[in-house]
PDB file of C-alpha atoms in Angstrom:
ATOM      1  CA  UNK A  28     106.467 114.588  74.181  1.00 76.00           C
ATOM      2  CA  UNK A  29     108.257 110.838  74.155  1.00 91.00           C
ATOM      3  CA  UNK A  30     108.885 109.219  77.271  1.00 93.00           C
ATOM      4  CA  UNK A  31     112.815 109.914  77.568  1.00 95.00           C
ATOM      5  CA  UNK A  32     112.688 113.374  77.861  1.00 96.00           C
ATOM      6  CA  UNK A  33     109.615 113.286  80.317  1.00 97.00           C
ATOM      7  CA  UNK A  34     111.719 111.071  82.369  1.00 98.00           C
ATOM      8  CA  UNK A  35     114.735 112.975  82.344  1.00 98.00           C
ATOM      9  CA  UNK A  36     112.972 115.853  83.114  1.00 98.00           C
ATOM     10  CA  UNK A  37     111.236 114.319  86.385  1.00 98.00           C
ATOM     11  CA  UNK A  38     114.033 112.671  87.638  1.00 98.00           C
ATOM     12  CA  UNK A  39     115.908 116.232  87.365  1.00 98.00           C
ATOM     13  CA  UNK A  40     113.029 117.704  89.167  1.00 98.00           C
ATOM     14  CA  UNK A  41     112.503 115.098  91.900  1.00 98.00           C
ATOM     15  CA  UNK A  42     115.773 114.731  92.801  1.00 98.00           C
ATOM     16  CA  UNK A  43     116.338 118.500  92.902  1.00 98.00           C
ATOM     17  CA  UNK A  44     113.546 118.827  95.190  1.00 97.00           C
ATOM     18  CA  UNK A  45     114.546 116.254  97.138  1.00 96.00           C
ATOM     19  CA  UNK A  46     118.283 118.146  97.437  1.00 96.00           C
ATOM     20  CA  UNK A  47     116.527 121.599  98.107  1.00 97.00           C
ATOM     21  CA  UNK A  48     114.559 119.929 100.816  1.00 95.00           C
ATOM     22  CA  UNK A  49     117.601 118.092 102.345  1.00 94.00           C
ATOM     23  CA  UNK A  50     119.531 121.099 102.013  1.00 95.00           C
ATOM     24  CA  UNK A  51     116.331 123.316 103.887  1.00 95.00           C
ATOM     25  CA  UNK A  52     116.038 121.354 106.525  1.00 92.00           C
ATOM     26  CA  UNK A  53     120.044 121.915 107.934  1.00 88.00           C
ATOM     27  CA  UNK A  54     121.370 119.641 110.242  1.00 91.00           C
ATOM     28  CA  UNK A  55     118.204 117.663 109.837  1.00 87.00           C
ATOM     29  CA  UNK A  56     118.677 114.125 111.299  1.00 89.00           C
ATOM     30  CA  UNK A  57     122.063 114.091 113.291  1.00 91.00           C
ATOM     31  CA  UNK A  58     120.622 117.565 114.733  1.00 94.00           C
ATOM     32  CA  UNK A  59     120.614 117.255 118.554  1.00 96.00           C
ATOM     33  CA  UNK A  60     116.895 118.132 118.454  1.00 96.00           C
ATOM     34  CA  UNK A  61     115.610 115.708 116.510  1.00 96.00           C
ATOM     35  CA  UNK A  62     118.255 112.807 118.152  1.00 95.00           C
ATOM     36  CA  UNK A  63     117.114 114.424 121.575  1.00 97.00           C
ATOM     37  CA  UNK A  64     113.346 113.836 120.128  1.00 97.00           C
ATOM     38  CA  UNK A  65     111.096 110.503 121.562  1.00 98.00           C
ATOM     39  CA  UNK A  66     110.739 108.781 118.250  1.00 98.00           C
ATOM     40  CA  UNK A  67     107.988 106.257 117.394  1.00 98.00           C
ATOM     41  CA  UNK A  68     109.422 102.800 118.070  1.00 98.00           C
ATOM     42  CA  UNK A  69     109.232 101.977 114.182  1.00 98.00           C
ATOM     43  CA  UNK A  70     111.395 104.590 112.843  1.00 97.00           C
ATOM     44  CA  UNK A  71     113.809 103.014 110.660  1.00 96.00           C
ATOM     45  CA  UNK A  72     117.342 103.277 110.866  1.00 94.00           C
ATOM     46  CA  UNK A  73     118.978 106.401 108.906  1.00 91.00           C
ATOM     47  CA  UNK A  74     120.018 104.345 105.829  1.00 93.00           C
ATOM     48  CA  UNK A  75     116.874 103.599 104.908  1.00 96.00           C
ATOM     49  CA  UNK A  76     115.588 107.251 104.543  1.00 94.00           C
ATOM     50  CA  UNK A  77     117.861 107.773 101.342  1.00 93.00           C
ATOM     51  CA  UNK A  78     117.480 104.293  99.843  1.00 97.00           C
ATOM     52  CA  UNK A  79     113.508 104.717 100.165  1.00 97.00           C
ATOM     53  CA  UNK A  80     113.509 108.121  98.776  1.00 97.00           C
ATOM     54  CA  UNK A  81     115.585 106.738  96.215  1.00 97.00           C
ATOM     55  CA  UNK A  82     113.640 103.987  94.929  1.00 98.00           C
ATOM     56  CA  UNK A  83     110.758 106.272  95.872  1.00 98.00           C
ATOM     57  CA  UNK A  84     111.583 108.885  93.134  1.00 98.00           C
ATOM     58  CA  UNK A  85     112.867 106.699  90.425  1.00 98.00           C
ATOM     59  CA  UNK A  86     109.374 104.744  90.414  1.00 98.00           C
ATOM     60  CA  UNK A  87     107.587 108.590  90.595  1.00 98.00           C
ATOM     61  CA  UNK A  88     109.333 110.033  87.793  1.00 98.00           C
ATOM     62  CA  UNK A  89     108.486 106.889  85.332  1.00 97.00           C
ATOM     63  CA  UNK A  90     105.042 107.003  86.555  1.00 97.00           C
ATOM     64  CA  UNK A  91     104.871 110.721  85.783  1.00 97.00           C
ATOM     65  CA  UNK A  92     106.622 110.283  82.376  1.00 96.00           C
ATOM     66  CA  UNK A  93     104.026 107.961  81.363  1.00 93.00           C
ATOM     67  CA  UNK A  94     101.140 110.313  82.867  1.00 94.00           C
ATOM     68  CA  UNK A  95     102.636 113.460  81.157  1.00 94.00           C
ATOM     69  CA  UNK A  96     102.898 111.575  78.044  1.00 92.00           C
ATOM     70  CA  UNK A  97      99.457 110.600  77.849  1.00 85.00           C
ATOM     71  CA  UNK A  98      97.998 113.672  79.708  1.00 86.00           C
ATOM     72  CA  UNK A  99      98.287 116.672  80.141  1.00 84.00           C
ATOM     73  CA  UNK A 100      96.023 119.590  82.346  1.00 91.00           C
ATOM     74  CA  UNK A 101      96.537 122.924  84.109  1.00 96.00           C
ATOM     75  CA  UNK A 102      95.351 121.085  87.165  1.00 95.00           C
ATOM     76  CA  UNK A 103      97.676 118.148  86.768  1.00 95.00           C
ATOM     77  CA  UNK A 104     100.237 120.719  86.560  1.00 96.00           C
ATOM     78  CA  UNK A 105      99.010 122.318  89.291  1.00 97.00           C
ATOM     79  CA  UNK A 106      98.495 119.134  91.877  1.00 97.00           C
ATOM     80  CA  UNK A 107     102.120 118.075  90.837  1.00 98.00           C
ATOM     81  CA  UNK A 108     103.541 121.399  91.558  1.00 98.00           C
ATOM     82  CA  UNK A 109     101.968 121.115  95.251  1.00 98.00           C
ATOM     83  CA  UNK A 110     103.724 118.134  95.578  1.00 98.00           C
ATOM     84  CA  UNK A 111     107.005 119.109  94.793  1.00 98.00           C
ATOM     85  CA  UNK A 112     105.960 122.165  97.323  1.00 98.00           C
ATOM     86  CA  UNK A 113     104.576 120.314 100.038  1.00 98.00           C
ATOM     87  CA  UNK A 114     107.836 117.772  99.910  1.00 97.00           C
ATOM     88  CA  UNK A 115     110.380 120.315 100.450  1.00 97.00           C
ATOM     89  CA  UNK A 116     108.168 122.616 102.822  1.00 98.00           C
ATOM     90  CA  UNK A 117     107.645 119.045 105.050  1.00 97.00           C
ATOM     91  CA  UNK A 118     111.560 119.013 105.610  1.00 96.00           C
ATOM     92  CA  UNK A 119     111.919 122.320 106.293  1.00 97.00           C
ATOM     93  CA  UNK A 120     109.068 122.424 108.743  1.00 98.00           C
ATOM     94  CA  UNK A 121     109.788 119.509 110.969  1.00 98.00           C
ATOM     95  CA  UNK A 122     113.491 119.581 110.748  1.00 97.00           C
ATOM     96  CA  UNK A 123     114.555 123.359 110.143  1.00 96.00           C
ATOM     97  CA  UNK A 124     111.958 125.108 112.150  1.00 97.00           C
ATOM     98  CA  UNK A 125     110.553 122.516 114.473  1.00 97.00           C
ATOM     99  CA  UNK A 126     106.788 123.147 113.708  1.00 98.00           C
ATOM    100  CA  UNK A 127     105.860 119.481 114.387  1.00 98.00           C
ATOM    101  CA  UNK A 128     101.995 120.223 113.884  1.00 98.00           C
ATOM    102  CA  UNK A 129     102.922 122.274 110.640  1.00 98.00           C
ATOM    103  CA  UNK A 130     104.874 119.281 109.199  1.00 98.00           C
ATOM    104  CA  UNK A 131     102.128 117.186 109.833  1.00 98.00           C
ATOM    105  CA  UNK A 132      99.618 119.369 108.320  1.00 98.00           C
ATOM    106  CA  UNK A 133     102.254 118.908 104.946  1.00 98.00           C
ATOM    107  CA  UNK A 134     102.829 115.736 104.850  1.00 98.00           C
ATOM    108  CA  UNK A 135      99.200 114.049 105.140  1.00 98.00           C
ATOM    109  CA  UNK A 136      98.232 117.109 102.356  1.00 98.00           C
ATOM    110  CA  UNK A 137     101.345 115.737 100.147  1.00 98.00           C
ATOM    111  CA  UNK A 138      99.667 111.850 101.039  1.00 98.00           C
ATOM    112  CA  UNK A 139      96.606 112.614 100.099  1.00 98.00           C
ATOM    113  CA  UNK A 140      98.092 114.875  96.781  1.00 98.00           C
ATOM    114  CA  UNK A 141      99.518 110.951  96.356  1.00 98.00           C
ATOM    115  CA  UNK A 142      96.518 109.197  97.145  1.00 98.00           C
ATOM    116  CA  UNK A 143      94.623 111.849  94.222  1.00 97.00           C
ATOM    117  CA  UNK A 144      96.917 110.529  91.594  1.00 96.00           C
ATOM    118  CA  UNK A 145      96.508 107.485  92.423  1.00 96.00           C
ATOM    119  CA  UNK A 146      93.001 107.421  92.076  1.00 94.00           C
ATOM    120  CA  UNK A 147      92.142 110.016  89.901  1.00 92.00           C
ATOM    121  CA  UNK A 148      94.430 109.504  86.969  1.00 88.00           C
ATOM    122  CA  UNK A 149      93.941 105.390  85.784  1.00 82.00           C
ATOM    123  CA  UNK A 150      92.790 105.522  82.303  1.00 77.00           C
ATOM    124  CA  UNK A 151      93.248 102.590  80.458  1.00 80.00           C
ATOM    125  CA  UNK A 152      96.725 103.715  79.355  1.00 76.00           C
ATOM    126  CA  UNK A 153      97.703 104.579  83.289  1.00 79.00           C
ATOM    127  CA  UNK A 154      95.895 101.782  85.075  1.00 84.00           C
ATOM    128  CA  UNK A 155      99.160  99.378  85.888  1.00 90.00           C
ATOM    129  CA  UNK A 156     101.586 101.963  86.083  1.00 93.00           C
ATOM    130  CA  UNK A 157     100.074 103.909  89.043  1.00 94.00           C
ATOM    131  CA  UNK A 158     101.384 100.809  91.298  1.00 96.00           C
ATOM    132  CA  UNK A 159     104.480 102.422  90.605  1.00 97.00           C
ATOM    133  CA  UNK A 160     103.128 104.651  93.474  1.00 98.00           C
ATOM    134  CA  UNK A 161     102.570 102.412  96.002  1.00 98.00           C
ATOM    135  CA  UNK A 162     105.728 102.991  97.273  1.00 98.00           C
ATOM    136  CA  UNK A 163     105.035 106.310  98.061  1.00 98.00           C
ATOM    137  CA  UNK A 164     102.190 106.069  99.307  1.00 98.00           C
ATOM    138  CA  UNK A 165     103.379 103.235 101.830  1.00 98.00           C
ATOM    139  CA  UNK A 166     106.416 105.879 102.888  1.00 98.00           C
ATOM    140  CA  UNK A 167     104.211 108.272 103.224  1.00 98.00           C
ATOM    141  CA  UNK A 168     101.813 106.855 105.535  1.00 98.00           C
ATOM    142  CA  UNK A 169     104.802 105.169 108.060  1.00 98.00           C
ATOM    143  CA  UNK A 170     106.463 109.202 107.440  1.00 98.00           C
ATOM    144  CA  UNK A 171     102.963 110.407 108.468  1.00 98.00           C
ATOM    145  CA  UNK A 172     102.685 107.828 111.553  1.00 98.00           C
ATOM    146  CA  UNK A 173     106.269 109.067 112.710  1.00 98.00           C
ATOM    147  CA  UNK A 174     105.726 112.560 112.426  1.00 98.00           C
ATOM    148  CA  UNK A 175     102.276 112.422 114.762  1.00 98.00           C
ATOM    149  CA  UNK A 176     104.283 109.689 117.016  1.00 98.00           C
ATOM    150  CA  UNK A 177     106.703 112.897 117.288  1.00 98.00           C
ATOM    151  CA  UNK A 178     103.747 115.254 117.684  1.00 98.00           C
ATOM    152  CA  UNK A 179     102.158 113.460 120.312  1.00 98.00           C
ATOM    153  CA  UNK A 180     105.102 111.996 122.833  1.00 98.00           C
ATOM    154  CA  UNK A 181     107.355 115.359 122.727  1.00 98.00           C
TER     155      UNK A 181
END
């Protein structure tokens, strides 16, 4: 398959999981549990959640274009599909149902999921465009800090 369609179709499903898992997780951030919640000393301003994700996806969805392109496997499939999973259950965990412990069982199994790509798939023909997930793997380690911060003082 060429690149466009690969990264149409990504940034389709990205996005969309990122709207299902903003739209499971309710009142999520201006919910007077999580603004009633002690929250780790680093946690960024609300702005920065959607411009992260943001930049976050875009650079996902052309890594995954060019992985796609050049490979393809059941379990590639299968370890992107968790993923998308383990994204939109982390949001529903932490912010719908308040299972702190459970959203940080997620979200360091969707970092490391992150962390596999990164260092499993670098072929020749991948090697400088899985940067394009450093990103993601920063957020997800500061998301990961927050959420045991959250875990810990509350």
């Amino acid at each position: 398959m060429k690149f466009a369609p690969l990264l149409i179709l990504f940034l389709v499903i990205n996005f969309g999981s990122l709207a299902i898992g903003s739209w499971l997780m309710g009142d999520g951030a201006t919910s007077s549990w999580y603004t009633n919640l002690n929250k780790a000393p680093w946690t960024p301003p609300g702005w920065v959640f959607g411009a992260a994700w943001t930049f976050i996806m875009i650079c996902f969805s052309v890594y995954l274009s060019y992985l796609f392109k050049d490979y393809k496997s059941p379990i590639l499939i299968g370890v992107f599909t968790s993923q998308i999973i383990l994204n939109i259950a982390w949001n529903f965990l932490f912010f719908n149902q308040h299972l702190v412990f459970m959203a940080l069982i997620a979200i360091v199994l969707l970092t490391l999921i992150v962390f596999y790509f990164f260092f499993t798939y670098r072929m020749d023909a991948m090697n400088s465009w899985r940067y394009l997930l450093l990103p993601y793997m920063i957020w997800l380690c500061i998301a990961t800090s927050l959420n045991l911060y959250v875990l810990l003082y509350n």
